[in-house]
Amino acid sequence: MIVLNEQDTKFKYEVSEEPGGENIKLCFACGLCTASCPVADIDPEYNPRKIIHMVLLGMRKEVLSSDFPWLCTQCYTCQAHCPQNVKFSDVMKALRSMAVREGYVHPSFVEQIKQIDAFSQRLRHQMVSSILAQKSEEMKVDLAKLAEEALGKVKV
Amino acid sequence: METKDGLVGAVLVVGGGVGGIQAALDLAESGYYVYLLEKSPAIGGVMAQLDKTFPTNDCSMCILSPKLVEAGRHLNIELITYAELKEVSGEPGRFRVKILKKPRYINVDKCTGCGECAQVCPVEVDSEFDQGLTKRKAIFIPYPQAVPSIFTIDKKERPPCVRTCPAHVNVQGYVALTSKGKYKEGLELIKENLPLPGVLGRICPHPCESKCNRALIDEPVAIANLKRFLADQVKDELLPQVKAEEKEERVAIVGSGPSGLTAAYQLVKEGYGVTVFEALPVVGGMLYVGIPEYRLPKRVLGDEIEAVKDLGIEIKTNTPIGKDLTLDDLFAQGYKAVFIAVGAHKSLELGIPGEHADGVVHGVAFLREMNLGKEMRLGRKVAIIGGGNVAIDAARSALRLGAQKVLILYRRSRVEMPASDEEIEAALAEGVEIQYLFAPTEVLVDDGRVVGMTCVRMELGAPDASGRRRPLPIPGSEFDIEVDMVIPAIGQAPDVSFLEGSGIALSTRGLIDVDPITLATSRPGVFAGGDAQTGPGIAIEAVAAGNRAAVSITRHLKGEDLRHGREMEEEAKPPDLSGLPLGEPRKPRMQMPAIDLEKRRSSFDEVALGFTEEMALQEAKRCLNCGICSECLQCVAACKAEAIDHKMQDEIVELDVGSILLAPGYESFDPSVQYELGYRRFPNVVTSLEFERILSASGPFQGTLLRPSDLTPPHNIAFIQCVGSRDEKHNRPYCSSVCCTYAIKEAIIAKEHSTIPLDITLFFMDLRTYGKDFDRYYDRAKDRSGVNFVRAKVYSIDAVDGTGNLVVKLATEDGRVMEESFSMVVLSVGFQPSAELMRLAKKIGIQLNPYGFCQTKPFSPVETSKPGIFVCGAFSAPKDIPETVMQASGAAASVSTLLAPARNTLIREKKYPPEKDVAGEQPRIGVFVCHCGINIGGVVNVPEVRDYAATLPNVAFADANLYTCSQDTQEKIKAAIEEHNLNRVVVASCSPRTHEPLFQETIREAGLNKHLFEMANIRDQCSWVHMNEPEKATQKAKDLVRMAVAKARLIEPLRPLSLPVNHSALVIGGGIAGMTSALTLADQGFEVHLIERNGELGGVARKIHYTVDGADVQAYLTDLVRKVKEHPQISVYYNTWIVDAYGYMGNFTTDIMRYRGRVIEKINHGVTIIATGAQEYKPDGEYLYGRDPRVLTQLELEEEISRGNPDTIGCDNLVMIQCVGSRNGKRPYCSRVCCNQAIKNALKLKEIKPDMNIYILYRDMRTYGFYEEHYQEARRKGVIFLRYDPEDKPEVSQMRKDGQYLLRVGGRDLVLGEEVSIEADILVLSVAMEPSPEAAELATLYKVPQNEDGFFLEAHVKLRPVDFATDGIFVCGLAHAPKSIDESIAQAKAAASRATTILAKDYVIGEGIVASVNENICSACGICEALCPYGAITINRERKVAEVNETLCKGCGTCCAACPSGAAQQRGFRTDQVSAMIRTALEA
């Protein structure tokens, strides 16, 4: 049982003060963000609408300590479609920096995430280039193999 | 036109949708002359396009059509269709408006709407009415029942092909005719401007094709090839020869080329005598001597010249004009005018050494000699100099004549080459070599004969005067080539030496100088054109000159001004691509078949074989019809009424009006801007309006539910809500108010229409069925029709395979991401004002809201920002039909108030012909059977029923009509009555309830008493209920017609009483609605009695302090009360109860009790308006209401806020629960105002204490229309909205904690999926609204119905929202249904408007069908008196008979059924009449 008035009801105002968070309170929970999210496609637990809702309800600790803000791929699909102009991707960034500020994660974690982001961008760049290089011939790019090769070079 | 007080008693209503129509009817009935302006060709608006209407599932067209006809027939309504408001000046009461009437190209007085024109029109474009799902013709009527029933030609500016063609040959016209196989008509059209279609079809370089818009999709239409096809296909002698009367004057034409022949052709058609003088031995000029046979066979040219000659032209060959025969000689011989068109046959010289050697032949001379069949010496290696068509012609000819090598030298590159691409390609294919960037510098001569050439390489420099890059020799690049023949073909010039001394001025370029518009030379009567005047050009330019000269010569001969009205061609404009079907699939251009290459090299056989018929038809169908109407003039030929006038122009009309009412409607959001929704990418994604058409019996699939991609019935359909609504991203943040309801309606109808089991899922965010009885319909859709409602916003719609099925992707409320496949998807698109409308509003100074809708104020819902200009319908906010109709009547009331002194000053009176006396005549019955489109005709064999009717005794005439209710059919009926001397009329169609008055009016206009009419309902009772048994349905229709005819034989004229009207009103209820109605009537000068049960005025509004928009309700109320109290025409009765009421429209009497029964008074009044309001439901212990002082209703909260109770406005945690007492088993309706009320109070509290935690627990947030803004604002301010499920309602309990006694609200959070609770300081219940307790009493006293919930039930929920079935009694405000203050005000004004239509008249006409008593057999038993619900029949104790009060009698028939002796008889339904029907029913 969550007692709503005992939550941090100021949290939503704080998030909306962060750059990118200004429209968060406009959310009317239509779920378009969740429906459009590629992460939600692979992880049924990942639910942008719920994250926003938790922010609005003031569930500060649960939000900032959770993995949710970090799992966002920053693809901006939700942001591009939200009928209320809630900038979900930007909200996630705001939550990340709040999480760091408030000591929920170590700053080095952020560094690692940055590296992953850069790596995945490189990986994408590489794979798309491979496809583009062969676009006029019969496309025979083995994406899985390319990915495997690329990932093999990373020390996990 | 100034009238009393300087006010004009006429009104302009802008917009012919249902709102505009209602306002127009109200105003016209209230004594004003109305101009009803509509921008499209017919009134009806969007309602005409709908299939059924919510929530009664009435056929939209069926309920609208009588209104259309009524407006169309009304004596005081003038329809101005296909017209736009342009300017408004003046002031309230005295406006002057400027209206642009677009040309219909149809004379409206002559058009009968017969449709013959549309049959022959070859142009098909998307039908706007069917939302592009079907085609209509360029000449069209928007829909079958359209009013007025007049055709319109849809014509844009002339298409680019026609404008580009120098001769303005009507390309689109003949291409369109070709596409329909009308070859003869097509050729005829060409021949208007071009006598040589076969020739030009072969040789024209077709500039038209370069401008063809089809190129934007794939390639231009093969226009020239189609022209050739027509010429080849049709024999000239099949064409009618139209010639004007022969005239005396003769014209001489010098030169028989294309220009001369065309001029001759046009002049001879004008009736003039024409002689053509030709210097050569052959006719045709350059066409003969300049073009090789393989391109233009001499036979083709000869035949076409022969056809021209056959018109009566004399052609003298070998007759040059010059020394032997001068221009003066021609005039001396009697020619009155001369046209010089001698062409340009002189070759330009290279100007290099050796040019005059043997073996150098200039191109034009070469071709001339070849074409004249002269002996020619040809070289083996031939070099041709030049890059034009002459060069190519010479090269290809040389090859055919046997040259071994043919080389073209051109000094520029391929890009600059002037010859047409097709020609160059053909030359190359045949083996001609082309060398670019080469120029000769010397012809090498040996022994006087050509042996070679010295050439130089060129490079391209800066562009020269022609715009092409100038070729420059590269120094030192000279080289020699070996050739034995050189053909220079670098250009031609006219030889005009013969004109020396003739008084004709030449230009500096050595060409004949003319006026470019008239082609007149410096010598009067002499004109010149073609190459001789312009220098070398293309044949079609010469043709154009011939046409131009013919016009000038005709004018010259008639002594008319040569220049008048003949401005030069307009400047080239950018193409008008609006409305073009540029999204069409690609269809490549037909390739011209040619003879094979071998044959081409060795013979002069024509290379191009011509299109086959199939190719021509396909090619012609590629035309996009850029001009829409192609001006093919087929309609002109088909129209027997001679109603078509293609030359009509825009017309400006100026009118004086006292007031303007804007009802211009809306347009739908275009969902193609949301790419992910797939609209226009996938054919099975349709908009809701398209789906209405798909469902409609008059729609593209005749009402069968099919999906567009493959015309199969869908198995499942998804409805996607809020497309273009509640969407900040697309600047549509407001709710469109009606989409939820129309989607549910479409879902239910689709299930009913489907031939296979159909599943429907409706995806929504909040379901907004907030209107009266709407939730019942929603529940029915869910529970009875099995429509699946899923709360989710759909993210994307995709086609996943080739089946046409679509996958929608969404996330459910509990967070699951789902993909579901559907056969079809319907997008519920929102409303928006059109850009055009916003421009108009700006121009006339009407203030708009941020989304472009008309701005109104909370307490003046029908007023624009400009005094004297009023608004109604979707232009002020998205709204449904009843709200529109209410607002329309409300706006009409405001107009009526403004113009009251000018009432009845400009109206016209109806003069009926005297009634024919049919007494003693044998019945002569006319029977009219209706197809009702396919509504009846699709099932019942209507012609068979008509033929059967004709066989029945006394039937003098029987006919069948497509739509018997359409306006033109009324004229047909009247004509038939006249022609066949009919004295009874039977219509077999639909419901008498909707249509009988219309037909009765019609026969009355024809001089028959309106009761000499019978109706058989063969739609509801035959085609609808027996739709799967057409034969039996037809048999039943015959039975019904036979019964109607049997009764018709016995019917007789009835004459209703005409009764004077008491001009005062009784208004019951002193709330905002009642006071507004009272004031609206009183301001027009009518006396009003206002009855209030309490000791003060104001009603429920006394407890409301502010609106959600922030307006001060108390200030408004105080002002309103003051106005009412001070108004000399209003008497207010406080503490007054109604104890009895009797009477009828125009003459009511109401007994009132005052001062607790001490005084009883009688009030006489003409109309009654019931505005008894509603009250807040007080929950009985629910959610601890009444048991815990912290639990309040919204009104109580509002009271506390206004009093500033610190415990309330200073609290930390406040919870609101919505739908308390609403939308449950006991009150299955939405109370409409509570969501807005909650948001209003939440916002007020946030304003007072911004950090207060406010939680609103809701089921659906129903902040319809622009209220959505406040919902958004509340979220912005931090109000938390939590949805609860009605099956799992919040629980409220009291609990002890830390020494406090807490109020705890608990429930399940549906997004988190967890139990949550709130410890509330204050709990506010948004309670239901209930009808006032006096409603039931008044319902009994005035004999008016209530719905199941106790709200008053209007006569028709769609189109009569303030009327009762009982005439003269109206309802408004909360007594009708829960609504906001501004809606109450609009409805109160509407009630006043409807009341005005009675009060403004001096007499009302009663019913004709009433009971009567045969006093001879009446025993005065009194049974009837006891039973009559209206108190209309009483026993006269003295005379011992029953007597009927005809004004009270409603004709219900109760007394007649009960009378034991049969003394009581219903007029129009006498026992003998009904028996006759039954007897004949049993006969068959």
PDB file of N, CA and C in Angstrom, chain B residues 1295-1318:
ATOM      1  N   MET B1295     -10.034   6.527  10.036  1.00  0.00           N
ATOM      2  CA  MET B1295      -9.094   5.732  10.828  1.00  0.00           C
ATOM      3  C   MET B1295      -8.341   6.621  11.806  1.00  0.00           C
ATOM      4  N   ARG B1296      -7.951   5.999  12.894  1.00  0.00           N
ATOM      5  CA  ARG B1296      -7.186   6.699  13.912  1.00  0.00           C
ATOM      6  C   ARG B1296      -5.720   6.556  13.604  1.00  0.00           C
ATOM      7  N   LYS B1297      -5.012   7.652  13.652  1.00  0.00           N
ATOM      8  CA  LYS B1297      -3.566   7.580  13.438  1.00  0.00           C
ATOM      9  C   LYS B1297      -2.916   8.766  14.147  1.00  0.00           C
ATOM     10  N   ASP B1298      -1.935   8.473  14.945  1.00  0.00           N
ATOM     11  CA  ASP B1298      -1.205   9.505  15.676  1.00  0.00           C
ATOM     12  C   ASP B1298      -2.144  10.493  16.364  1.00  0.00           C
ATOM     13  N   GLY B1299      -3.124   9.939  16.960  1.00  0.00           N
ATOM     14  CA  GLY B1299      -4.029  10.802  17.705  1.00  0.00           C
ATOM     15  C   GLY B1299      -4.990  11.593  16.840  1.00  0.00           C
ATOM     16  N   GLN B1300      -4.957  11.326  15.550  1.00  0.00           N
ATOM     17  CA  GLN B1300      -5.886  12.045  14.665  1.00  0.00           C
ATOM     18  C   GLN B1300      -6.917  11.063  14.138  1.00  0.00           C
ATOM     19  N   TYR B1301      -8.025  11.609  13.746  1.00  0.00           N
ATOM     20  CA  TYR B1301      -9.057  10.762  13.165  1.00  0.00           C
ATOM     21  C   TYR B1301      -9.052  11.039  11.662  1.00  0.00           C
ATOM     22  N   LEU B1302      -8.388  10.163  10.922  1.00  0.00           N
ATOM     23  CA  LEU B1302      -8.119  10.460   9.505  1.00  0.00           C
ATOM     24  C   LEU B1302      -9.238   9.989   8.594  1.00  0.00           C
ATOM     25  N   LEU B1303      -9.332  10.707   7.498  1.00  0.00           N
ATOM     26  CA  LEU B1303     -10.267  10.309   6.428  1.00  0.00           C
ATOM     27  C   LEU B1303      -9.394   9.687   5.350  1.00  0.00           C
ATOM     28  N   ARG B1304      -9.601   8.400   5.124  1.00  0.00           N
ATOM     29  CA  ARG B1304      -8.683   7.701   4.233  1.00  0.00           C
ATOM     30  C   ARG B1304      -9.415   7.279   2.966  1.00  0.00           C
ATOM     31  N   VAL B1305      -8.829   7.631   1.835  1.00  0.00           N
ATOM     32  CA  VAL B1305      -9.412   7.214   0.561  1.00  0.00           C
ATOM     33  C   VAL B1305      -8.468   6.192  -0.058  1.00  0.00           C
ATOM     34  N   GLY B1306      -8.943   5.021  -0.306  1.00  0.00           N
ATOM     35  CA  GLY B1306      -8.072   3.963  -0.832  1.00  0.00           C
ATOM     36  C   GLY B1306      -8.586   3.444  -2.147  1.00  0.00           C
ATOM     37  N   GLY B1307      -7.689   2.926  -2.937  1.00  0.00           N
ATOM     38  CA  GLY B1307      -8.111   2.340  -4.208  1.00  0.00           C
ATOM     39  C   GLY B1307      -6.914   1.799  -4.955  1.00  0.00           C
ATOM     40  N   ARG B1308      -7.169   1.320  -6.127  1.00  0.00           N
ATOM     41  CA  ARG B1308      -6.107   0.704  -6.893  1.00  0.00           C
ATOM     42  C   ARG B1308      -5.613   1.689  -7.956  1.00  0.00           C
ATOM     43  N   ASP B1309      -4.306   1.913  -7.998  1.00  0.00           N
ATOM     44  CA  ASP B1309      -3.753   2.748  -9.059  1.00  0.00           C
ATOM     45  C   ASP B1309      -3.548   1.858 -10.285  1.00  0.00           C
ATOM     46  N   LEU B1310      -4.227   2.195 -11.369  1.00  0.00           N
ATOM     47  CA  LEU B1310      -4.264   1.282 -12.520  1.00  0.00           C
ATOM     48  C   LEU B1310      -2.993   1.335 -13.346  1.00  0.00           C
ATOM     49  N   VAL B1311      -2.220   2.411 -13.231  1.00  0.00           N
ATOM     50  CA  VAL B1311      -0.958   2.466 -13.971  1.00  0.00           C
ATOM     51  C   VAL B1311       0.140   1.738 -13.185  1.00  0.00           C
ATOM     52  N   LEU B1312       0.162   1.980 -11.867  1.00  0.00           N
ATOM     53  CA  LEU B1312       1.156   1.287 -11.040  1.00  0.00           C
ATOM     54  C   LEU B1312       0.799  -0.184 -10.854  1.00  0.00           C
ATOM     55  N   GLY B1313      -0.520  -0.428 -10.896  1.00  0.00           N
ATOM     56  CA  GLY B1313      -0.960  -1.784 -10.604  1.00  0.00           C
ATOM     57  C   GLY B1313      -0.844  -2.097  -9.125  1.00  0.00           C
ATOM     58  N   GLU B1314      -0.977  -1.068  -8.280  1.00  0.00           N
ATOM     59  CA  GLU B1314      -0.825  -1.276  -6.837  1.00  0.00           C
ATOM     60  C   GLU B1314      -1.920  -0.546  -6.084  1.00  0.00           C
ATOM     61  N   GLU B1315      -2.146  -1.010  -4.859  1.00  0.00           N
ATOM     62  CA  GLU B1315      -3.099  -0.332  -3.988  1.00  0.00           C
ATOM     63  C   GLU B1315      -2.460   0.954  -3.478  1.00  0.00           C
ATOM     64  N   VAL B1316      -3.229   2.013  -3.502  1.00  0.00           N
ATOM     65  CA  VAL B1316      -2.718   3.267  -2.973  1.00  0.00           C
ATOM     66  C   VAL B1316      -3.772   3.846  -2.022  1.00  0.00           C
ATOM     67  N   SER B1317      -3.332   4.737  -1.182  1.00  0.00           N
ATOM     68  CA  SER B1317      -4.306   5.423  -0.331  1.00  0.00           C
ATOM     69  C   SER B1317      -3.880   6.864  -0.123  1.00  0.00           C
ATOM     70  N   ILE B1318      -4.847   7.676   0.208  1.00  0.00           N
ATOM     71  CA  ILE B1318      -4.588   9.084   0.468  1.00  0.00           C
ATOM     72  C   ILE B1318      -5.286   9.426   1.777  1.00  0.00           C
TER      73      ILE B1318
END
